[in-house]
């Protein structure tokens, strides 16, 4: 019954409202039996928790395991929870986002950002545009890396304009070398930023790792 990879977010519209996410029942070889959400409405003094519904078999969903929990708040106290889900004996895997309209107290079913059987999606993260000076206020951004069948590792990105109900087809932000650890952020006027690690593969004569950043001014 180990927990792993905790992540926490604060509701910018109600700062007493905190949301945490973490792996529940971690497997030694990766992923967990389920993902947990924990909700607080009193600055973290008291918490209630539950399993993120309809994602893994343990919570009424189709997948064997889930990993990489990441939470964020959007406008109107709407909360989001993004995760990687995958199976043990089949190649099915993907990125899923669950949404909560009450600050993380209850959750709807997960929505697929990207599904694949020929690749493996990994290390995703989510950010919501909460800025009042942004023309894209409310837009939801998800970034992740994909290990392809030919062992490349491009960095990918998608967004939602309907509160996580659907997502655009993914685009490749950067495809050279290995890429991992996508971290989306939103700045003034709704400028979207993405920071990640780019590296040459281990065992090459000039192995190195660097931090890269990209930005988008059109949402």
mmCIF file of N, CA, C and O in Angstrom, residues 112-210:
data_model
loop_
_atom_site.group_PDB
_atom_site.id
_atom_site.type_symbol
_atom_site.label_atom_id
_atom_site.label_comp_id
_atom_site.label_asym_id
_atom_site.label_seq_id
_atom_site.Cartn_x
_atom_site.Cartn_y
_atom_site.Cartn_z
ATOM 1 N N UNK A 112 -9.956 11.013 -22.819
ATOM 2 C CA UNK A 112 -8.686 10.717 -23.469
ATOM 3 C C UNK A 112 -8.128 11.952 -24.170
ATOM 4 O O UNK A 112 -8.828 12.603 -24.949
ATOM 5 N N UNK A 113 -6.880 12.271 -23.868
ATOM 6 C CA UNK A 113 -6.138 13.293 -24.618
ATOM 7 C C UNK A 113 -5.456 12.642 -25.814
ATOM 8 O O UNK A 113 -5.435 13.170 -26.921
ATOM 9 N N UNK A 114 -4.899 11.457 -25.580
ATOM 10 C CA UNK A 114 -4.215 10.706 -26.636
ATOM 11 C C UNK A 114 -4.218 9.234 -26.272
ATOM 12 O O UNK A 114 -3.957 8.874 -25.119
ATOM 13 N N UNK A 115 -4.539 8.370 -27.219
ATOM 14 C CA UNK A 115 -4.515 6.923 -27.038
ATOM 15 C C UNK A 115 -3.595 6.304 -28.071
ATOM 16 O O UNK A 115 -3.522 6.780 -29.209
ATOM 17 N N UNK A 116 -2.895 5.235 -27.695
ATOM 18 C CA UNK A 116 -1.992 4.586 -28.636
ATOM 19 C C UNK A 116 -1.803 3.124 -28.271
ATOM 20 O O UNK A 116 -1.910 2.739 -27.104
ATOM 21 N N UNK A 117 -1.508 2.319 -29.290
ATOM 22 C CA UNK A 117 -1.115 0.922 -29.098
ATOM 23 C C UNK A 117 0.271 0.640 -29.656
ATOM 24 O O UNK A 117 0.832 -0.420 -29.394
ATOM 25 N N UNK A 118 0.809 1.580 -30.411
ATOM 26 C CA UNK A 118 2.109 1.382 -31.056
ATOM 27 C C UNK A 118 3.215 2.198 -30.412
ATOM 28 O O UNK A 118 4.390 2.025 -30.752
ATOM 29 N N UNK A 119 2.864 3.108 -29.496
ATOM 30 C CA UNK A 119 3.833 3.962 -28.817
ATOM 31 C C UNK A 119 3.559 3.894 -27.315
ATOM 32 O O UNK A 119 2.655 3.175 -26.873
ATOM 33 N N UNK A 120 4.328 4.655 -26.538
ATOM 34 C CA UNK A 120 4.050 4.735 -25.102
ATOM 35 C C UNK A 120 4.145 6.182 -24.646
ATOM 36 O O UNK A 120 5.190 6.829 -24.790
ATOM 37 N N UNK A 121 3.036 6.711 -24.139
ATOM 38 C CA UNK A 121 2.990 8.083 -23.624
ATOM 39 C C UNK A 121 3.472 8.103 -22.182
ATOM 40 O O UNK A 121 3.186 7.190 -21.403
ATOM 41 N N UNK A 122 4.162 9.199 -21.806
ATOM 42 C CA UNK A 122 4.782 9.224 -20.485
ATOM 43 C C UNK A 122 4.963 10.650 -19.997
ATOM 44 O O UNK A 122 4.990 11.602 -20.782
ATOM 45 N N UNK A 123 5.080 10.798 -18.679
ATOM 46 C CA UNK A 123 5.489 12.035 -18.000
ATOM 47 C C UNK A 123 4.715 13.258 -18.489
ATOM 48 O O UNK A 123 5.267 14.240 -18.964
ATOM 49 N N UNK A 124 3.393 13.178 -18.323
ATOM 50 C CA UNK A 124 2.534 14.287 -18.751
ATOM 51 C C UNK A 124 2.364 15.314 -17.630
ATOM 52 O O UNK A 124 2.615 15.032 -16.458
ATOM 53 N N UNK A 125 1.940 16.510 -18.002
ATOM 54 C CA UNK A 125 1.638 17.565 -17.033
ATOM 55 C C UNK A 125 0.530 18.442 -17.606
ATOM 56 O O UNK A 125 0.303 18.470 -18.820
ATOM 57 N N UNK A 126 -0.144 19.176 -16.730
ATOM 58 C CA UNK A 126 -1.302 19.968 -17.144
ATOM 59 C C UNK A 126 -1.238 21.364 -16.536
ATOM 60 O O UNK A 126 -0.718 21.550 -15.432
ATOM 61 N N UNK A 127 -1.753 22.344 -17.267
ATOM 62 C CA UNK A 127 -1.877 23.721 -16.774
ATOM 63 C C UNK A 127 -3.143 24.333 -17.364
ATOM 64 O O UNK A 127 -3.536 24.005 -18.489
ATOM 65 N N UNK A 128 -3.784 25.215 -16.604
ATOM 66 C CA UNK A 128 -4.980 25.907 -17.068
ATOM 67 C C UNK A 128 -4.710 27.409 -17.102
ATOM 68 O O UNK A 128 -3.996 27.945 -16.250
ATOM 69 N N UNK A 129 -5.277 28.071 -18.095
ATOM 70 C CA UNK A 129 -5.144 29.521 -18.225
ATOM 71 C C UNK A 129 -6.192 30.180 -17.326
ATOM 72 O O UNK A 129 -7.388 30.147 -17.608
ATOM 73 N N UNK A 130 -5.746 30.783 -16.235
ATOM 74 C CA UNK A 130 -6.646 31.451 -15.290
ATOM 75 C C UNK A 130 -6.507 32.971 -15.332
ATOM 76 O O UNK A 130 -7.096 33.673 -14.512
ATOM 77 N N UNK A 131 -5.756 33.492 -16.294
ATOM 78 C CA UNK A 131 -5.438 34.911 -16.311
ATOM 79 C C UNK A 131 -6.597 35.731 -16.881
ATOM 80 O O UNK A 131 -7.177 35.394 -17.915
ATOM 81 N N UNK A 132 -6.903 36.833 -16.211
ATOM 82 C CA UNK A 132 -7.983 37.705 -16.672
ATOM 83 C C UNK A 132 -7.573 38.532 -17.877
ATOM 84 O O UNK A 132 -8.436 39.070 -18.581
ATOM 85 N N UNK A 133 -6.261 38.657 -18.148
ATOM 86 C CA UNK A 133 -5.801 39.429 -19.299
ATOM 87 C C UNK A 133 -5.565 38.549 -20.524
ATOM 88 O O UNK A 133 -5.007 39.005 -21.521
ATOM 89 N N UNK A 134 -6.002 37.301 -20.474
ATOM 90 C CA UNK A 134 -5.732 36.366 -21.561
ATOM 91 C C UNK A 134 -6.931 36.200 -22.488
ATOM 92 O O UNK A 134 -8.059 36.012 -22.018
ATOM 93 N N UNK A 135 -6.714 36.223 -23.812
ATOM 94 C CA UNK A 135 -7.816 35.920 -24.737
ATOM 95 C C UNK A 135 -8.181 34.442 -24.749
ATOM 96 O O UNK A 135 -9.187 34.061 -25.351
ATOM 97 N N UNK A 136 -7.383 33.611 -24.077
ATOM 98 C CA UNK A 136 -7.619 32.173 -24.051
ATOM 99 C C UNK A 136 -7.994 31.691 -22.652
ATOM 100 O O UNK A 136 -7.840 30.505 -22.337
ATOM 101 N N UNK A 137 -8.500 32.582 -21.810
ATOM 102 C CA UNK A 137 -8.837 32.228 -20.438
ATOM 103 C C UNK A 137 -9.713 30.976 -20.404
ATOM 104 O O UNK A 137 -10.698 30.863 -21.152
ATOM 105 N N UNK A 138 -9.344 30.025 -19.559
ATOM 106 C CA UNK A 138 -10.074 28.778 -19.443
ATOM 107 C C UNK A 138 -9.484 27.644 -20.257
ATOM 108 O O UNK A 138 -9.848 26.486 -20.048
ATOM 109 N N UNK A 139 -8.583 27.964 -21.184
ATOM 110 C CA UNK A 139 -7.981 26.915 -22.009
ATOM 111 C C UNK A 139 -7.106 26.016 -21.147
ATOM 112 O O UNK A 139 -6.421 26.462 -20.243
ATOM 113 N N UNK A 140 -7.137 24.729 -21.462
ATOM 114 C CA UNK A 140 -6.428 23.712 -20.702
ATOM 115 C C UNK A 140 -5.323 23.138 -21.576
ATOM 116 O O UNK A 140 -5.566 22.719 -22.711
ATOM 117 N N UNK A 141 -4.077 23.119 -21.042
ATOM 118 C CA UNK A 141 -2.919 22.653 -21.807
ATOM 119 C C UNK A 141 -2.346 21.377 -21.192
ATOM 120 O O UNK A 141 -2.190 21.281 -19.977
ATOM 121 N N UNK A 142 -1.999 20.413 -22.052
ATOM 122 C CA UNK A 142 -1.368 19.172 -21.617
ATOM 123 C C UNK A 142 -0.129 18.926 -22.469
ATOM 124 O O UNK A 142 -0.191 18.988 -23.695
ATOM 125 N N UNK A 143 0.996 18.654 -21.807
ATOM 126 C CA UNK A 143 2.225 18.297 -22.497
ATOM 127 C C UNK A 143 2.727 16.952 -22.012
ATOM 128 O O UNK A 143 2.500 16.578 -20.857
ATOM 129 N N UNK A 144 3.393 16.204 -22.887
ATOM 130 C CA UNK A 144 3.933 14.898 -22.507
ATOM 131 C C UNK A 144 4.981 14.468 -23.531
ATOM 132 O O UNK A 144 5.148 15.100 -24.570
ATOM 133 N N UNK A 145 5.696 13.374 -23.215
ATOM 134 C CA UNK A 145 6.601 12.792 -24.199
ATOM 135 C C UNK A 145 6.071 11.434 -24.621
ATOM 136 O O UNK A 145 5.307 10.795 -23.894
ATOM 137 N N UNK A 146 6.449 11.012 -25.818
ATOM 138 C CA UNK A 146 6.032 9.723 -26.351
ATOM 139 C C UNK A 146 7.254 8.934 -26.797
ATOM 140 O O UNK A 146 8.080 9.452 -27.551
ATOM 141 N N UNK A 147 7.365 7.703 -26.317
ATOM 142 C CA UNK A 147 8.402 6.796 -26.813
ATOM 143 C C UNK A 147 7.813 6.067 -28.024
ATOM 144 O O UNK A 147 6.828 5.328 -27.896
ATOM 145 N N UNK A 148 8.385 6.312 -29.196
ATOM 146 C CA UNK A 148 7.834 5.770 -30.429
ATOM 147 C C UNK A 148 8.360 4.364 -30.699
ATOM 148 O O UNK A 148 9.298 3.895 -30.053
ATOM 149 N N UNK A 149 7.743 3.707 -31.684
ATOM 150 C CA UNK A 149 8.139 2.343 -32.024
ATOM 151 C C UNK A 149 9.579 2.265 -32.500
ATOM 152 O O UNK A 149 10.249 1.240 -32.326
ATOM 153 N N UNK A 150 10.081 3.352 -33.099
ATOM 154 C CA UNK A 150 11.477 3.368 -33.554
ATOM 155 C C UNK A 150 12.403 4.030 -32.530
ATOM 156 O O UNK A 150 13.490 4.487 -32.867
ATOM 157 N N UNK A 151 11.943 4.091 -31.277
ATOM 158 C CA UNK A 151 12.755 4.539 -30.141
ATOM 159 C C UNK A 151 13.123 6.021 -30.196
ATOM 160 O O UNK A 151 14.139 6.437 -29.653
ATOM 161 N N UNK A 152 12.299 6.829 -30.846
ATOM 162 C CA UNK A 152 12.434 8.270 -30.691
ATOM 163 C C UNK A 152 11.610 8.706 -29.479
ATOM 164 O O UNK A 152 10.821 7.937 -28.938
ATOM 165 N N UNK A 153 11.774 9.969 -29.040
ATOM 166 C CA UNK A 153 11.062 10.444 -27.864
ATOM 167 C C UNK A 153 10.662 11.905 -28.057
ATOM 168 O O UNK A 153 11.178 12.804 -27.399
ATOM 169 N N UNK A 154 9.707 12.175 -28.964
ATOM 170 C CA UNK A 154 9.271 13.555 -29.208
ATOM 171 C C UNK A 154 8.425 14.096 -28.059
ATOM 172 O O UNK A 154 7.783 13.348 -27.316
ATOM 173 N N UNK A 155 8.419 15.423 -27.942
ATOM 174 C CA UNK A 155 7.592 16.107 -26.951
ATOM 175 C C UNK A 155 6.308 16.565 -27.628
ATOM 176 O O UNK A 155 6.349 17.225 -28.671
ATOM 177 N N UNK A 156 5.160 16.249 -27.022
ATOM 178 C CA UNK A 156 3.862 16.526 -27.644
ATOM 179 C C UNK A 156 3.003 17.417 -26.761
ATOM 180 O O UNK A 156 3.228 17.541 -25.569
ATOM 181 N N UNK A 157 1.966 17.979 -27.385
ATOM 182 C CA UNK A 157 1.179 19.028 -26.732
ATOM 183 C C UNK A 157 -0.227 19.023 -27.316
ATOM 184 O O UNK A 157 -0.412 18.828 -28.522
ATOM 185 N N UNK A 158 -1.241 19.237 -26.470
ATOM 186 C CA UNK A 158 -2.626 19.356 -26.915
ATOM 187 C C UNK A 158 -3.351 20.305 -25.970
ATOM 188 O O UNK A 158 -2.867 20.599 -24.876
ATOM 189 N N UNK A 159 -4.513 20.808 -26.386
ATOM 190 C CA UNK A 159 -5.280 21.699 -25.517
ATOM 191 C C UNK A 159 -6.772 21.433 -25.633
ATOM 192 O O UNK A 159 -7.241 20.778 -26.572
ATOM 193 N N UNK A 160 -7.505 21.959 -24.659
ATOM 194 C CA UNK A 160 -8.956 21.828 -24.611
ATOM 195 C C UNK A 160 -9.581 23.195 -24.378
ATOM 196 O O UNK A 160 -9.106 23.968 -23.549
ATOM 197 N N UNK A 161 -10.663 23.480 -25.105
ATOM 198 C CA UNK A 161 -11.413 24.727 -24.906
ATOM 199 C C UNK A 161 -12.797 24.492 -24.310
ATOM 200 O O UNK A 161 -13.608 25.411 -24.241
ATOM 201 N N UNK A 162 -13.066 23.249 -23.893
ATOM 202 C CA UNK A 162 -14.390 22.947 -23.342
ATOM 203 C C UNK A 162 -14.297 22.298 -21.967
ATOM 204 O O UNK A 162 -15.042 21.374 -21.654
ATOM 205 N N UNK A 163 -13.365 22.796 -21.157
ATOM 206 C CA UNK A 163 -13.264 22.309 -19.787
ATOM 207 C C UNK A 163 -12.812 20.872 -19.667
ATOM 208 O O UNK A 163 -13.173 20.183 -18.710
ATOM 209 N N UNK A 164 -12.008 20.408 -20.622
ATOM 210 C CA UNK A 164 -11.524 19.043 -20.571
ATOM 211 C C UNK A 164 -12.474 18.026 -21.164
ATOM 212 O O UNK A 164 -12.244 16.821 -21.033
ATOM 213 N N UNK A 165 -13.514 18.476 -21.868
ATOM 214 C CA UNK A 165 -14.461 17.555 -22.485
ATOM 215 C C UNK A 165 -13.921 16.909 -23.747
ATOM 216 O O UNK A 165 -14.324 15.803 -24.112
ATOM 217 N N UNK A 166 -12.994 17.588 -24.422
ATOM 218 C CA UNK A 166 -12.344 17.064 -25.621
ATOM 219 C C UNK A 166 -11.030 17.799 -25.802
ATOM 220 O O UNK A 166 -10.826 18.897 -25.256
ATOM 221 N N UNK A 167 -10.142 17.209 -26.599
ATOM 222 C CA UNK A 167 -8.820 17.785 -26.813
ATOM 223 C C UNK A 167 -8.475 17.800 -28.290
ATOM 224 O O UNK A 167 -8.936 16.955 -29.064
ATOM 225 N N UNK A 168 -7.647 18.776 -28.663
ATOM 226 C CA UNK A 168 -7.183 18.870 -30.037
ATOM 227 C C UNK A 168 -6.244 17.705 -30.347
ATOM 228 O O UNK A 168 -5.643 17.126 -29.434
ATOM 229 N N UNK A 169 -6.090 17.353 -31.626
ATOM 230 C CA UNK A 169 -5.058 16.366 -31.974
ATOM 231 C C UNK A 169 -3.692 16.880 -31.528
ATOM 232 O O UNK A 169 -3.407 18.072 -31.612
ATOM 233 N N UNK A 170 -2.821 16.004 -31.039
ATOM 234 C CA UNK A 170 -1.529 16.469 -30.526
ATOM 235 C C UNK A 170 -0.616 16.987 -31.628
ATOM 236 O O UNK A 170 -0.676 16.519 -32.768
ATOM 237 N N UNK A 171 0.201 17.965 -31.268
ATOM 238 C CA UNK A 171 1.260 18.428 -32.146
ATOM 239 C C UNK A 171 2.602 18.061 -31.517
ATOM 240 O O UNK A 171 2.687 17.849 -30.311
ATOM 241 N N UNK A 172 3.635 17.954 -32.334
ATOM 242 C CA UNK A 172 4.979 17.715 -31.836
ATOM 243 C C UNK A 172 5.682 19.054 -31.656
ATOM 244 O O UNK A 172 5.879 19.794 -32.622
ATOM 245 N N UNK A 173 6.032 19.375 -30.414
ATOM 246 C CA UNK A 173 6.729 20.623 -30.117
ATOM 247 C C UNK A 173 8.200 20.520 -30.493
ATOM 248 O O UNK A 173 8.789 21.448 -31.048
ATOM 249 N N UNK A 174 8.794 19.353 -30.185
ATOM 250 C CA UNK A 174 10.219 19.160 -30.456
ATOM 251 C C UNK A 174 10.480 17.676 -30.606
ATOM 252 O O UNK A 174 9.996 16.875 -29.802
ATOM 253 N N UNK A 175 11.235 17.293 -31.645
ATOM 254 C CA UNK A 175 11.433 15.888 -31.930
ATOM 255 C C UNK A 175 12.867 15.433 -32.027
ATOM 256 O O UNK A 175 13.131 14.297 -32.413
ATOM 257 N N UNK A 176 13.810 16.301 -31.677
ATOM 258 C CA UNK A 176 15.215 15.926 -31.789
ATOM 259 C C UNK A 176 15.722 15.328 -30.476
ATOM 260 O O UNK A 176 15.501 15.900 -29.413
ATOM 261 N N UNK A 177 16.423 14.199 -30.562
ATOM 262 C CA UNK A 177 16.953 13.564 -29.362
ATOM 263 C C UNK A 177 15.836 13.042 -28.477
ATOM 264 O O UNK A 177 14.709 12.816 -28.902
ATOM 265 N N UNK A 178 16.154 12.843 -27.189
ATOM 266 C CA UNK A 178 15.156 12.434 -26.222
ATOM 267 C C UNK A 178 14.597 13.652 -25.508
ATOM 268 O O UNK A 178 15.303 14.627 -25.256
ATOM 269 N N UNK A 179 13.309 13.617 -25.188
ATOM 270 C CA UNK A 179 12.656 14.735 -24.509
ATOM 271 C C UNK A 179 11.758 14.186 -23.407
ATOM 272 O O UNK A 179 11.036 13.216 -23.615
ATOM 273 N N UNK A 180 11.813 14.805 -22.228
ATOM 274 C CA UNK A 180 11.050 14.294 -21.090
ATOM 275 C C UNK A 180 10.809 15.422 -20.079
ATOM 276 O O UNK A 180 11.559 16.397 -20.031
ATOM 277 N N UNK A 181 9.740 15.296 -19.309
ATOM 278 C CA UNK A 181 9.481 16.241 -18.229
ATOM 279 C C UNK A 181 8.782 17.508 -18.660
ATOM 280 O O UNK A 181 9.118 18.597 -18.194
ATOM 281 N N UNK A 182 7.791 17.404 -19.539
ATOM 282 C CA UNK A 182 7.054 18.589 -19.999
ATOM 283 C C UNK A 182 6.419 19.318 -18.821
ATOM 284 O O UNK A 182 5.761 18.707 -17.978
ATOM 285 N N UNK A 183 6.617 20.631 -18.761
ATOM 286 C CA UNK A 183 6.063 21.458 -17.683
ATOM 287 C C UNK A 183 5.424 22.688 -18.315
ATOM 288 O O UNK A 183 6.111 23.644 -18.655
ATOM 289 N N UNK A 184 4.086 22.701 -18.515
ATOM 290 C CA UNK A 184 3.413 23.852 -19.112
ATOM 291 C C UNK A 184 3.104 24.932 -18.077
ATOM 292 O O UNK A 184 2.795 24.629 -16.916
ATOM 293 N N UNK A 185 3.180 26.175 -18.515
ATOM 294 C CA UNK A 185 2.870 27.338 -17.680
ATOM 295 C C UNK A 185 2.171 28.377 -18.545
ATOM 296 O O UNK A 185 2.358 28.408 -19.766
ATOM 297 N N UNK A 186 1.391 29.254 -17.902
ATOM 298 C CA UNK A 186 0.720 30.332 -18.623
ATOM 299 C C UNK A 186 1.136 31.662 -18.013
ATOM 300 O O UNK A 186 1.046 31.852 -16.799
ATOM 301 N N UNK A 187 1.590 32.596 -18.874
ATOM 302 C CA UNK A 187 2.057 33.891 -18.429
ATOM 303 C C UNK A 187 1.107 35.011 -18.809
ATOM 304 O O UNK A 187 -0.025 34.769 -19.264
ATOM 305 N N UNK A 188 1.527 36.272 -18.620
ATOM 306 C CA UNK A 188 0.697 37.425 -18.962
ATOM 307 C C UNK A 188 0.208 37.371 -20.400
ATOM 308 O O UNK A 188 0.893 36.862 -21.290
ATOM 309 N N UNK A 189 -1.002 37.896 -20.618
ATOM 310 C CA UNK A 189 -1.661 37.919 -21.925
ATOM 311 C C UNK A 189 -1.891 36.512 -22.487
ATOM 312 O O UNK A 189 -2.083 36.338 -23.693
ATOM 313 N N UNK A 190 -1.820 35.505 -21.631
ATOM 314 C CA UNK A 190 -2.108 34.154 -22.070
ATOM 315 C C UNK A 190 -1.003 33.485 -22.855
ATOM 316 O O UNK A 190 -1.247 32.479 -23.537
ATOM 317 N N UNK A 191 0.213 34.008 -22.771
ATOM 318 C CA UNK A 191 1.328 33.355 -23.457
ATOM 319 C C UNK A 191 1.593 32.005 -22.790
ATOM 320 O O UNK A 191 1.763 31.923 -21.573
ATOM 321 N N UNK A 192 1.602 30.944 -23.590
ATOM 322 C CA UNK A 192 1.839 29.599 -23.071
ATOM 323 C C UNK A 192 3.319 29.269 -23.159
ATOM 324 O O UNK A 192 3.963 29.504 -24.191
ATOM 325 N N UNK A 193 3.858 28.729 -22.079
ATOM 326 C CA UNK A 193 5.265 28.337 -22.020
ATOM 327 C C UNK A 193 5.362 26.846 -21.747
ATOM 328 O O UNK A 193 4.509 26.269 -21.060
ATOM 329 N N UNK A 194 6.412 26.225 -22.251
ATOM 330 C CA UNK A 194 6.672 24.822 -22.017
ATOM 331 C C UNK A 194 8.163 24.651 -21.751
ATOM 332 O O UNK A 194 8.996 25.130 -22.524
ATOM 333 N N UNK A 195 8.500 24.006 -20.634
ATOM 334 C CA UNK A 195 9.890 23.750 -20.250
ATOM 335 C C UNK A 195 10.077 22.238 -20.134
ATOM 336 O O UNK A 195 9.183 21.546 -19.632
ATOM 337 N N UNK A 196 11.229 21.716 -20.596
ATOM 338 C CA UNK A 196 11.473 20.277 -20.519
ATOM 339 C C UNK A 196 12.962 19.987 -20.629
ATOM 340 O O UNK A 196 13.770 20.860 -20.909
ATOM 341 N N UNK A 197 13.314 18.714 -20.418
ATOM 342 C CA UNK A 197 14.689 18.246 -20.558
ATOM 343 C C UNK A 197 14.850 17.569 -21.908
ATOM 344 O O UNK A 197 14.047 16.718 -22.290
ATOM 345 N N UNK A 198 15.902 17.969 -22.625
ATOM 346 C CA UNK A 198 16.281 17.313 -23.879
ATOM 347 C C UNK A 198 17.633 16.645 -23.667
ATOM 348 O O UNK A 198 18.522 17.233 -23.054
ATOM 349 N N UNK A 199 17.791 15.430 -24.159
ATOM 350 C CA UNK A 199 19.048 14.720 -23.928
ATOM 351 C C UNK A 199 19.411 13.858 -25.124
ATOM 352 O O UNK A 199 18.546 13.444 -25.904
ATOM 353 N N UNK A 200 20.697 13.594 -25.287
ATOM 354 C CA UNK A 200 21.154 12.585 -26.223
ATOM 355 C C UNK A 200 21.139 11.248 -25.506
ATOM 356 O O UNK A 200 21.366 11.178 -24.298
ATOM 357 N N UNK A 201 20.859 10.190 -26.208
ATOM 358 C CA UNK A 201 20.605 8.900 -25.579
ATOM 359 C C UNK A 201 21.856 8.348 -24.904
ATOM 360 O O UNK A 201 22.979 8.531 -25.368
ATOM 361 N N UNK A 202 21.647 7.666 -23.801
ATOM 362 C CA UNK A 202 22.746 7.085 -23.038
ATOM 363 C C UNK A 202 23.564 6.140 -23.926
ATOM 364 O O UNK A 202 23.019 5.435 -24.771
ATOM 365 N N UNK A 203 24.861 6.144 -23.707
ATOM 366 C CA UNK A 203 25.738 5.278 -24.473
ATOM 367 C C UNK A 203 26.329 5.929 -25.697
ATOM 368 O O UNK A 203 27.223 5.374 -26.325
ATOM 369 N N UNK A 204 25.849 7.117 -26.067
ATOM 370 C CA UNK A 204 26.419 7.815 -27.214
ATOM 371 C C UNK A 204 27.708 8.515 -26.784
ATOM 372 O O UNK A 204 27.874 8.878 -25.611
ATOM 373 N N UNK A 205 28.615 8.763 -27.711
ATOM 374 C CA UNK A 205 29.910 9.365 -27.335
ATOM 375 C C UNK A 205 29.784 10.756 -26.714
ATOM 376 O O UNK A 205 30.622 11.147 -25.910
ATOM 377 N N UNK A 206 28.742 11.499 -27.073
ATOM 378 C CA UNK A 206 28.595 12.870 -26.568
ATOM 379 C C UNK A 206 27.291 13.013 -25.784
ATOM 380 O O UNK A 206 26.503 13.916 -26.027
ATOM 381 N N UNK A 207 27.091 12.144 -24.829
ATOM 382 C CA UNK A 207 25.866 12.192 -24.027
ATOM 383 C C UNK A 207 25.797 13.502 -23.242
ATOM 384 O O UNK A 207 26.755 13.917 -22.604
ATOM 385 N N UNK A 208 24.643 14.158 -23.296
ATOM 386 C CA UNK A 208 24.452 15.389 -22.539
ATOM 387 C C UNK A 208 22.958 15.638 -22.373
ATOM 388 O O UNK A 208 22.124 15.099 -23.089
ATOM 389 N N UNK A 209 22.606 16.464 -21.395
ATOM 390 C CA UNK A 209 21.221 16.842 -21.150
ATOM 391 C C UNK A 209 21.144 18.345 -20.943
ATOM 392 O O UNK A 209 22.009 18.937 -20.297
ATOM 393 N N UNK A 210 20.118 18.983 -21.494
ATOM 394 C CA UNK A 210 19.949 20.427 -21.370
ATOM 395 C C UNK A 210 18.464 20.724 -21.102
ATOM 396 O O UNK A 210 17.584 19.921 -21.431
#
